[in-house]
Amino acid sequence: MAEIMPKIGLKEGPKELRVKPIVNGTVIDHIAGGQALNVLKILGISGTTDATLSVVMNVESSKLGKKDIVKVEDRELLEQEVNRIALIAPAASINIIRDYKVIEKRPVDLPDEIVGVVRCQNPNCISNTLEPIKSRMLVKARNPVLLRCLYCEQPLTERIAEYLI
Ligand SMILES: [Zn+2]
């Protein structure tokens, strides 16, 4: 773990190296190594954000080899946001923190069908060419994620982050 917990009786290190526990907010753990910035994109957090957040990337994980962790203060994720995270980080777990305590911990989960979240990569697909038709993807596998377009059956498994709407 790259997190440095305060130790009583030891001299404190440089403050910018410390990842403090958060009072209220969400901790997204077990993100596949290197995907944290895509998770931030899903949450609508860009370079100009004023949100208080911590991103830890490529720390050792017995489960994943390398993992990323994202902590967002003063924000509890909506179910739709959690579903989107499952698309690119299917092993992630969501921890909701209130008053320093984990009040809810759950894995991310994908519904059997996702509507209007991921664009079909077939440029001729009806969902890309006819304006009112929303993309509809069937979830065929969850880890790694395999999607299949309901209209043209085009599969999508890699680079899903690039096709998020
Ligand atoms: Zn399609």
mmCIF file with all atom_site columns, C-alpha atoms and ligand atoms in Angstrom:
data_model
loop_
_atom_site.group_PDB
_atom_site.id
_atom_site.type_symbol
_atom_site.label_atom_id
_atom_site.label_alt_id
_atom_site.label_comp_id
_atom_site.label_asym_id
_atom_site.label_entity_id
_atom_site.label_seq_id
_atom_site.pdbx_PDB_ins_code
_atom_site.Cartn_x
_atom_site.Cartn_y
_atom_site.Cartn_z
_atom_site.occupancy
_atom_site.B_iso_or_equiv
_atom_site.pdbx_formal_charge
_atom_site.auth_seq_id
_atom_site.auth_comp_id
_atom_site.auth_asym_id
_atom_site.auth_atom_id
_atom_site.pdbx_PDB_model_num
ATOM   1   C  CA . MET A 1 1   ? 0.000   0.000   0.000   1.00 0.00 ? 1   MET A CA 1
ATOM   2   C  CA . ALA A 1 2   ? 1.203   3.482   -0.823  1.00 0.00 ? 2   ALA A CA 1
ATOM   3   C  CA . GLU A 1 3   ? -0.984  4.934   1.906   1.00 0.00 ? 3   GLU A CA 1
ATOM   4   C  CA . ILE A 1 4   ? 0.944   6.188   4.878   1.00 0.00 ? 4   ILE A CA 1
ATOM   5   C  CA . MET A 1 5   ? -1.036  5.988   8.076   1.00 0.00 ? 5   MET A CA 1
ATOM   6   C  CA . PRO A 1 6   ? -0.101  8.368   10.873  1.00 0.00 ? 6   PRO A CA 1
ATOM   7   C  CA . LYS A 1 7   ? 1.824   6.542   13.585  1.00 0.00 ? 7   LYS A CA 1
ATOM   8   C  CA . ILE A 1 8   ? 1.741   7.878   17.118  1.00 0.00 ? 8   ILE A CA 1
ATOM   9   C  CA . GLY A 1 9   ? 5.186   8.646   18.483  1.00 0.00 ? 9   GLY A CA 1
ATOM   10  C  CA . LEU A 1 10  ? 6.901   8.717   15.094  1.00 0.00 ? 10  LEU A CA 1
ATOM   11  C  CA . LYS A 1 11  ? 8.066   11.863  13.422  1.00 0.00 ? 11  LYS A CA 1
ATOM   12  C  CA . GLU A 1 12  ? 5.656   12.865  10.704  1.00 0.00 ? 12  GLU A CA 1
ATOM   13  C  CA . GLY A 1 13  ? 6.810   12.742  7.121   1.00 0.00 ? 13  GLY A CA 1
ATOM   14  C  CA . PRO A 1 14  ? 6.046   15.296  4.431   1.00 0.00 ? 14  PRO A CA 1
ATOM   15  C  CA . LYS A 1 15  ? 2.343   16.103  4.550   1.00 0.00 ? 15  LYS A CA 1
ATOM   16  C  CA . GLU A 1 16  ? 1.732   15.788  0.804   1.00 0.00 ? 16  GLU A CA 1
ATOM   17  C  CA . LEU A 1 17  ? 2.619   12.094  0.933   1.00 0.00 ? 17  LEU A CA 1
ATOM   18  C  CA . ARG A 1 18  ? -0.129  11.215  3.352   1.00 0.00 ? 18  ARG A CA 1
ATOM   19  C  CA . VAL A 1 19  ? -3.515  9.890   2.258   1.00 0.00 ? 19  VAL A CA 1
ATOM   20  C  CA . LYS A 1 20  ? -5.817  10.628  5.144   1.00 0.00 ? 20  LYS A CA 1
ATOM   21  C  CA . PRO A 1 21  ? -8.997  8.732   5.953   1.00 0.00 ? 21  PRO A CA 1
ATOM   22  C  CA . ILE A 1 22  ? -11.972 10.650  4.615   1.00 0.00 ? 22  ILE A CA 1
ATOM   23  C  CA . VAL A 1 23  ? -14.858 11.961  6.720   1.00 0.00 ? 23  VAL A CA 1
ATOM   24  C  CA . ASN A 1 24  ? -17.647 11.539  4.182   1.00 0.00 ? 24  ASN A CA 1
ATOM   25  C  CA . GLY A 1 25  ? -17.570 10.258  0.634   1.00 0.00 ? 25  GLY A CA 1
ATOM   26  C  CA . THR A 1 26  ? -16.788 7.224   -1.488  1.00 0.00 ? 26  THR A CA 1
ATOM   27  C  CA . VAL A 1 27  ? -13.755 4.981   -1.755  1.00 0.00 ? 27  VAL A CA 1
ATOM   28  C  CA . ILE A 1 28  ? -13.538 2.950   -4.943  1.00 0.00 ? 28  ILE A CA 1
ATOM   29  C  CA . ASP A 1 29  ? -11.112 0.111   -4.300  1.00 0.00 ? 29  ASP A CA 1
ATOM   30  C  CA . HIS A 1 30  ? -9.815  -2.760  -6.435  1.00 0.00 ? 30  HIS A CA 1
ATOM   31  C  CA . ILE A 1 31  ? -9.771  -0.829  -9.691  1.00 0.00 ? 31  ILE A CA 1
ATOM   32  C  CA . ALA A 1 32  ? -7.560  -2.645  -12.197 1.00 0.00 ? 32  ALA A CA 1
ATOM   33  C  CA . GLY A 1 33  ? -4.120  -0.996  -12.249 1.00 0.00 ? 33  GLY A CA 1
ATOM   34  C  CA . GLY A 1 34  ? -3.985  1.990   -14.587 1.00 0.00 ? 34  GLY A CA 1
ATOM   35  C  CA . GLN A 1 35  ? -7.760  2.505   -14.874 1.00 0.00 ? 35  GLN A CA 1
ATOM   36  C  CA . ALA A 1 36  ? -8.192  5.169   -12.181 1.00 0.00 ? 36  ALA A CA 1
ATOM   37  C  CA . LEU A 1 37  ? -8.205  8.055   -14.654 1.00 0.00 ? 37  LEU A CA 1
ATOM   38  C  CA . ASN A 1 38  ? -10.950 6.362   -16.677 1.00 0.00 ? 38  ASN A CA 1
ATOM   39  C  CA . VAL A 1 39  ? -12.951 6.009   -13.452 1.00 0.00 ? 39  VAL A CA 1
ATOM   40  C  CA . LEU A 1 40  ? -12.559 9.740   -12.873 1.00 0.00 ? 40  LEU A CA 1
ATOM   41  C  CA . LYS A 1 41  ? -13.773 10.342  -16.431 1.00 0.00 ? 41  LYS A CA 1
ATOM   42  C  CA . ILE A 1 42  ? -16.873 8.256   -15.710 1.00 0.00 ? 42  ILE A CA 1
ATOM   43  C  CA . LEU A 1 43  ? -17.515 10.321  -12.600 1.00 0.00 ? 43  LEU A CA 1
ATOM   44  C  CA . GLY A 1 44  ? -17.289 13.484  -14.676 1.00 0.00 ? 44  GLY A CA 1
ATOM   45  C  CA . ILE A 1 45  ? -14.168 14.626  -12.832 1.00 0.00 ? 45  ILE A CA 1
ATOM   46  C  CA . SER A 1 46  ? -11.769 16.421  -15.171 1.00 0.00 ? 46  SER A CA 1
ATOM   47  C  CA . GLY A 1 47  ? -8.579  18.428  -14.736 1.00 0.00 ? 47  GLY A CA 1
ATOM   48  C  CA . THR A 1 48  ? -10.501 21.514  -13.649 1.00 0.00 ? 48  THR A CA 1
ATOM   49  C  CA . THR A 1 49  ? -12.385 19.859  -10.786 1.00 0.00 ? 49  THR A CA 1
ATOM   50  C  CA . ASP A 1 50  ? -12.677 21.450  -7.356  1.00 0.00 ? 50  ASP A CA 1
ATOM   51  C  CA . ALA A 1 51  ? -13.592 18.071  -5.798  1.00 0.00 ? 51  ALA A CA 1
ATOM   52  C  CA . THR A 1 52  ? -11.319 16.817  -3.039  1.00 0.00 ? 52  THR A CA 1
ATOM   53  C  CA . LEU A 1 53  ? -10.024 13.493  -4.220  1.00 0.00 ? 53  LEU A CA 1
ATOM   54  C  CA . SER A 1 54  ? -7.133  11.096  -3.837  1.00 0.00 ? 54  SER A CA 1
ATOM   55  C  CA . VAL A 1 55  ? -5.933  8.793   -6.579  1.00 0.00 ? 55  VAL A CA 1
ATOM   56  C  CA . VAL A 1 56  ? -3.539  5.968   -5.788  1.00 0.00 ? 56  VAL A CA 1
ATOM   57  C  CA . MET A 1 57  ? -2.277  4.055   -8.805  1.00 0.00 ? 57  MET A CA 1
ATOM   58  C  CA . ASN A 1 58  ? -0.488  0.750   -9.312  1.00 0.00 ? 58  ASN A CA 1
ATOM   59  C  CA . VAL A 1 59  ? -0.177  -0.366  -5.705  1.00 0.00 ? 59  VAL A CA 1
ATOM   60  C  CA . GLU A 1 60  ? 0.348   -4.039  -4.900  1.00 0.00 ? 60  GLU A CA 1
ATOM   61  C  CA . SER A 1 61  ? -2.820  -6.133  -4.662  1.00 0.00 ? 61  SER A CA 1
ATOM   62  C  CA . SER A 1 62  ? -3.008  -9.826  -3.884  1.00 0.00 ? 62  SER A CA 1
ATOM   63  C  CA . LYS A 1 63  ? -6.245  -10.028 -5.892  1.00 0.00 ? 63  LYS A CA 1
ATOM   64  C  CA . LEU A 1 64  ? -5.311  -8.025  -8.980  1.00 0.00 ? 64  LEU A CA 1
ATOM   65  C  CA . GLY A 1 65  ? -1.518  -7.798  -9.056  1.00 0.00 ? 65  GLY A CA 1
ATOM   66  C  CA . LYS A 1 66  ? -1.661  -4.018  -9.347  1.00 0.00 ? 66  LYS A CA 1
ATOM   67  C  CA . LYS A 1 67  ? -4.630  -1.922  -8.380  1.00 0.00 ? 67  LYS A CA 1
ATOM   68  C  CA . ASP A 1 68  ? -5.771  1.675   -8.253  1.00 0.00 ? 68  ASP A CA 1
ATOM   69  C  CA . ILE A 1 69  ? -7.832  3.355   -5.546  1.00 0.00 ? 69  ILE A CA 1
ATOM   70  C  CA . VAL A 1 70  ? -9.947  6.507   -5.913  1.00 0.00 ? 70  VAL A CA 1
ATOM   71  C  CA . LYS A 1 71  ? -11.299 8.441   -2.928  1.00 0.00 ? 71  LYS A CA 1
ATOM   72  C  CA . VAL A 1 72  ? -13.850 11.175  -3.538  1.00 0.00 ? 72  VAL A CA 1
ATOM   73  C  CA . GLU A 1 73  ? -14.834 13.328  -0.600  1.00 0.00 ? 73  GLU A CA 1
ATOM   74  C  CA . ASP A 1 74  ? -18.382 14.512  0.077   1.00 0.00 ? 74  ASP A CA 1
ATOM   75  C  CA . ARG A 1 75  ? -19.904 12.469  -2.709  1.00 0.00 ? 75  ARG A CA 1
ATOM   76  C  CA . GLU A 1 76  ? -21.868 9.219   -2.619  1.00 0.00 ? 76  GLU A CA 1
ATOM   77  C  CA . LEU A 1 77  ? -22.085 7.494   -5.977  1.00 0.00 ? 77  LEU A CA 1
ATOM   78  C  CA . LEU A 1 78  ? -25.377 6.941   -7.734  1.00 0.00 ? 78  LEU A CA 1
ATOM   79  C  CA . GLU A 1 79  ? -26.285 3.471   -8.926  1.00 0.00 ? 79  GLU A CA 1
ATOM   80  C  CA . GLN A 1 80  ? -25.896 4.514   -12.553 1.00 0.00 ? 80  GLN A CA 1
ATOM   81  C  CA . GLU A 1 81  ? -22.360 5.743   -11.868 1.00 0.00 ? 81  GLU A CA 1
ATOM   82  C  CA . VAL A 1 82  ? -21.499 2.464   -10.157 1.00 0.00 ? 82  VAL A CA 1
ATOM   83  C  CA . ASN A 1 83  ? -22.758 0.534   -13.180 1.00 0.00 ? 83  ASN A CA 1
ATOM   84  C  CA . ARG A 1 84  ? -20.536 2.566   -15.458 1.00 0.00 ? 84  ARG A CA 1
ATOM   85  C  CA . ILE A 1 85  ? -17.516 1.892   -13.266 1.00 0.00 ? 85  ILE A CA 1
ATOM   86  C  CA . ALA A 1 86  ? -18.243 -1.843  -13.561 1.00 0.00 ? 86  ALA A CA 1
ATOM   87  C  CA . LEU A 1 87  ? -17.684 -1.535  -17.325 1.00 0.00 ? 87  LEU A CA 1
ATOM   88  C  CA . ILE A 1 88  ? -13.995 -0.706  -16.941 1.00 0.00 ? 88  ILE A CA 1
ATOM   89  C  CA . ALA A 1 89  ? -13.250 -1.975  -13.424 1.00 0.00 ? 89  ALA A CA 1
ATOM   90  C  CA . PRO A 1 90  ? -15.351 -5.134  -12.978 1.00 0.00 ? 90  PRO A CA 1
ATOM   91  C  CA . ALA A 1 91  ? -13.582 -6.175  -9.760  1.00 0.00 ? 91  ALA A CA 1
ATOM   92  C  CA . ALA A 1 92  ? -14.000 -2.787  -8.060  1.00 0.00 ? 92  ALA A CA 1
ATOM   93  C  CA . SER A 1 93  ? -15.669 -2.399  -4.687  1.00 0.00 ? 93  SER A CA 1
ATOM   94  C  CA . ILE A 1 94  ? -17.528 0.685   -3.541  1.00 0.00 ? 94  ILE A CA 1
ATOM   95  C  CA . ASN A 1 95  ? -17.231 1.850   0.047   1.00 0.00 ? 95  ASN A CA 1
ATOM   96  C  CA . ILE A 1 96  ? -19.552 4.609   1.230   1.00 0.00 ? 96  ILE A CA 1
ATOM   97  C  CA . ILE A 1 97  ? -18.050 6.540   4.144   1.00 0.00 ? 97  ILE A CA 1
ATOM   98  C  CA . ARG A 1 98  ? -19.985 8.619   6.637   1.00 0.00 ? 98  ARG A CA 1
ATOM   99  C  CA . ASP A 1 99  ? -18.332 10.161  9.665   1.00 0.00 ? 99  ASP A CA 1
ATOM   100 C  CA . TYR A 1 100 ? -15.152 8.108   9.041   1.00 0.00 ? 100 TYR A CA 1
ATOM   101 C  CA . LYS A 1 101 ? -17.091 4.814   9.087   1.00 0.00 ? 101 LYS A CA 1
ATOM   102 C  CA . VAL A 1 102 ? -17.763 2.474   6.178   1.00 0.00 ? 102 VAL A CA 1
ATOM   103 C  CA . ILE A 1 103 ? -21.556 2.351   6.230   1.00 0.00 ? 103 ILE A CA 1
ATOM   104 C  CA . GLU A 1 104 ? -21.891 0.390   3.004   1.00 0.00 ? 104 GLU A CA 1
ATOM   105 C  CA . LYS A 1 105 ? -19.522 -1.825  1.047   1.00 0.00 ? 105 LYS A CA 1
ATOM   106 C  CA . ARG A 1 106 ? -20.551 -3.518  -2.150  1.00 0.00 ? 106 ARG A CA 1
ATOM   107 C  CA . PRO A 1 107 ? -19.042 -4.847  -5.354  1.00 0.00 ? 107 PRO A CA 1
ATOM   108 C  CA . VAL A 1 108 ? -19.857 -3.102  -8.597  1.00 0.00 ? 108 VAL A CA 1
ATOM   109 C  CA . ASP A 1 109 ? -22.351 -4.940  -10.751 1.00 0.00 ? 109 ASP A CA 1
ATOM   110 C  CA . LEU A 1 110 ? -23.535 -4.652  -14.313 1.00 0.00 ? 110 LEU A CA 1
ATOM   111 C  CA . PRO A 1 111 ? -27.179 -5.083  -15.271 1.00 0.00 ? 111 PRO A CA 1
ATOM   112 C  CA . ASP A 1 112 ? -27.944 -7.513  -18.138 1.00 0.00 ? 112 ASP A CA 1
ATOM   113 C  CA . GLU A 1 113 ? -28.500 -4.622  -20.496 1.00 0.00 ? 113 GLU A CA 1
ATOM   114 C  CA . ILE A 1 114 ? -27.126 -1.089  -20.505 1.00 0.00 ? 114 ILE A CA 1
ATOM   115 C  CA . VAL A 1 115 ? -28.884 1.656   -22.402 1.00 0.00 ? 115 VAL A CA 1
ATOM   116 C  CA . GLY A 1 116 ? -27.348 4.913   -23.561 1.00 0.00 ? 116 GLY A CA 1
ATOM   117 C  CA . VAL A 1 117 ? -24.004 4.418   -21.800 1.00 0.00 ? 117 VAL A CA 1
ATOM   118 C  CA . VAL A 1 118 ? -21.640 2.954   -24.413 1.00 0.00 ? 118 VAL A CA 1
ATOM   119 C  CA . ARG A 1 119 ? -21.585 3.792   -28.115 1.00 0.00 ? 119 ARG A CA 1
ATOM   120 C  CA . CYS A 1 120 ? -21.560 0.929   -30.635 1.00 0.00 ? 120 CYS A CA 1
ATOM   121 C  CA . GLN A 1 121 ? -18.219 0.810   -32.440 1.00 0.00 ? 121 GLN A CA 1
ATOM   122 C  CA . ASN A 1 122 ? -19.882 -0.012  -35.746 1.00 0.00 ? 122 ASN A CA 1
ATOM   123 C  CA . PRO A 1 123 ? -20.256 3.397   -37.457 1.00 0.00 ? 123 PRO A CA 1
ATOM   124 C  CA . ASN A 1 124 ? -23.083 2.063   -39.646 1.00 0.00 ? 124 ASN A CA 1
ATOM   125 C  CA . CYS A 1 125 ? -25.102 0.758   -36.689 1.00 0.00 ? 125 CYS A CA 1
ATOM   126 C  CA . ILE A 1 126 ? -28.645 2.091   -36.495 1.00 0.00 ? 126 ILE A CA 1
ATOM   127 C  CA . SER A 1 127 ? -27.852 3.431   -33.004 1.00 0.00 ? 127 SER A CA 1
ATOM   128 C  CA . ASN A 1 128 ? -25.141 5.645   -34.518 1.00 0.00 ? 128 ASN A CA 1
ATOM   129 C  CA . THR A 1 129 ? -27.025 6.736   -37.630 1.00 0.00 ? 129 THR A CA 1
ATOM   130 C  CA . LEU A 1 130 ? -30.601 7.317   -36.505 1.00 0.00 ? 130 LEU A CA 1
ATOM   131 C  CA . GLU A 1 131 ? -30.700 10.117  -33.951 1.00 0.00 ? 131 GLU A CA 1
ATOM   132 C  CA . PRO A 1 132 ? -33.476 9.119   -31.521 1.00 0.00 ? 132 PRO A CA 1
ATOM   133 C  CA . ILE A 1 133 ? -32.274 5.517   -31.178 1.00 0.00 ? 133 ILE A CA 1
ATOM   134 C  CA . LYS A 1 134 ? -30.233 5.039   -28.030 1.00 0.00 ? 134 LYS A CA 1
ATOM   135 C  CA . SER A 1 135 ? -27.419 2.515   -27.871 1.00 0.00 ? 135 SER A CA 1
ATOM   136 C  CA . ARG A 1 136 ? -28.434 -0.758  -26.236 1.00 0.00 ? 136 ARG A CA 1
ATOM   137 C  CA . MET A 1 137 ? -25.744 -3.198  -25.181 1.00 0.00 ? 137 MET A CA 1
ATOM   138 C  CA . LEU A 1 138 ? -26.303 -6.690  -23.851 1.00 0.00 ? 138 LEU A CA 1
ATOM   139 C  CA . VAL A 1 139 ? -23.819 -7.703  -21.164 1.00 0.00 ? 139 VAL A CA 1
ATOM   140 C  CA . LYS A 1 140 ? -22.526 -11.132 -22.245 1.00 0.00 ? 140 LYS A CA 1
ATOM   141 C  CA . ALA A 1 141 ? -19.658 -11.441 -19.749 1.00 0.00 ? 141 ALA A CA 1
ATOM   142 C  CA . ARG A 1 142 ? -18.644 -9.416  -16.720 1.00 0.00 ? 142 ARG A CA 1
ATOM   143 C  CA . ASN A 1 143 ? -14.927 -10.003 -16.094 1.00 0.00 ? 143 ASN A CA 1
ATOM   144 C  CA . PRO A 1 144 ? -13.507 -9.226  -18.517 1.00 0.00 ? 144 PRO A CA 1
ATOM   145 C  CA . VAL A 1 145 ? -16.526 -7.309  -19.745 1.00 0.00 ? 145 VAL A CA 1
ATOM   146 C  CA . LEU A 1 146 ? -17.993 -8.377  -23.091 1.00 0.00 ? 146 LEU A CA 1
ATOM   147 C  CA . LEU A 1 147 ? -20.798 -6.297  -24.566 1.00 0.00 ? 147 LEU A CA 1
ATOM   148 C  CA . ARG A 1 148 ? -22.822 -7.014  -27.673 1.00 0.00 ? 148 ARG A CA 1
ATOM   149 C  CA . CYS A 1 149 ? -24.898 -4.438  -29.525 1.00 0.00 ? 149 CYS A CA 1
ATOM   150 C  CA . LEU A 1 150 ? -28.578 -5.322  -29.483 1.00 0.00 ? 150 LEU A CA 1
ATOM   151 C  CA . TYR A 1 151 ? -29.066 -3.936  -32.995 1.00 0.00 ? 151 TYR A CA 1
ATOM   152 C  CA . CYS A 1 152 ? -26.068 -5.070  -35.039 1.00 0.00 ? 152 CYS A CA 1
ATOM   153 C  CA . GLU A 1 153 ? -24.486 -7.681  -32.708 1.00 0.00 ? 153 GLU A CA 1
ATOM   154 C  CA . GLN A 1 154 ? -21.111 -5.938  -32.875 1.00 0.00 ? 154 GLN A CA 1
ATOM   155 C  CA . PRO A 1 155 ? -19.072 -7.036  -29.832 1.00 0.00 ? 155 PRO A CA 1
ATOM   156 C  CA . LEU A 1 156 ? -17.149 -4.586  -27.646 1.00 0.00 ? 156 LEU A CA 1
ATOM   157 C  CA . THR A 1 157 ? -14.646 -5.800  -25.093 1.00 0.00 ? 157 THR A CA 1
ATOM   158 C  CA . GLU A 1 158 ? -11.458 -3.769  -25.187 1.00 0.00 ? 158 GLU A CA 1
ATOM   159 C  CA . ARG A 1 159 ? -11.182 0.019   -25.076 1.00 0.00 ? 159 ARG A CA 1
ATOM   160 C  CA . ILE A 1 160 ? -14.676 0.333   -23.621 1.00 0.00 ? 160 ILE A CA 1
ATOM   161 C  CA . ALA A 1 161 ? -13.602 3.576   -21.916 1.00 0.00 ? 161 ALA A CA 1
ATOM   162 C  CA . GLU A 1 162 ? -13.172 5.168   -25.354 1.00 0.00 ? 162 GLU A CA 1
ATOM   163 C  CA . TYR A 1 163 ? -16.782 4.413   -26.270 1.00 0.00 ? 163 TYR A CA 1
ATOM   164 C  CA . LEU A 1 164 ? -18.449 5.792   -23.133 1.00 0.00 ? 164 LEU A CA 1
ATOM   165 C  CA . ILE A 1 165 ? -21.124 8.322   -24.008 1.00 0.00 ? 165 ILE A CA 1
HETATM 166 ZN ZN . ZN  B 2 .   ? -24.497 -1.671  -33.114 1.00 0.00 ? 1   ZN  B ZN 1
#
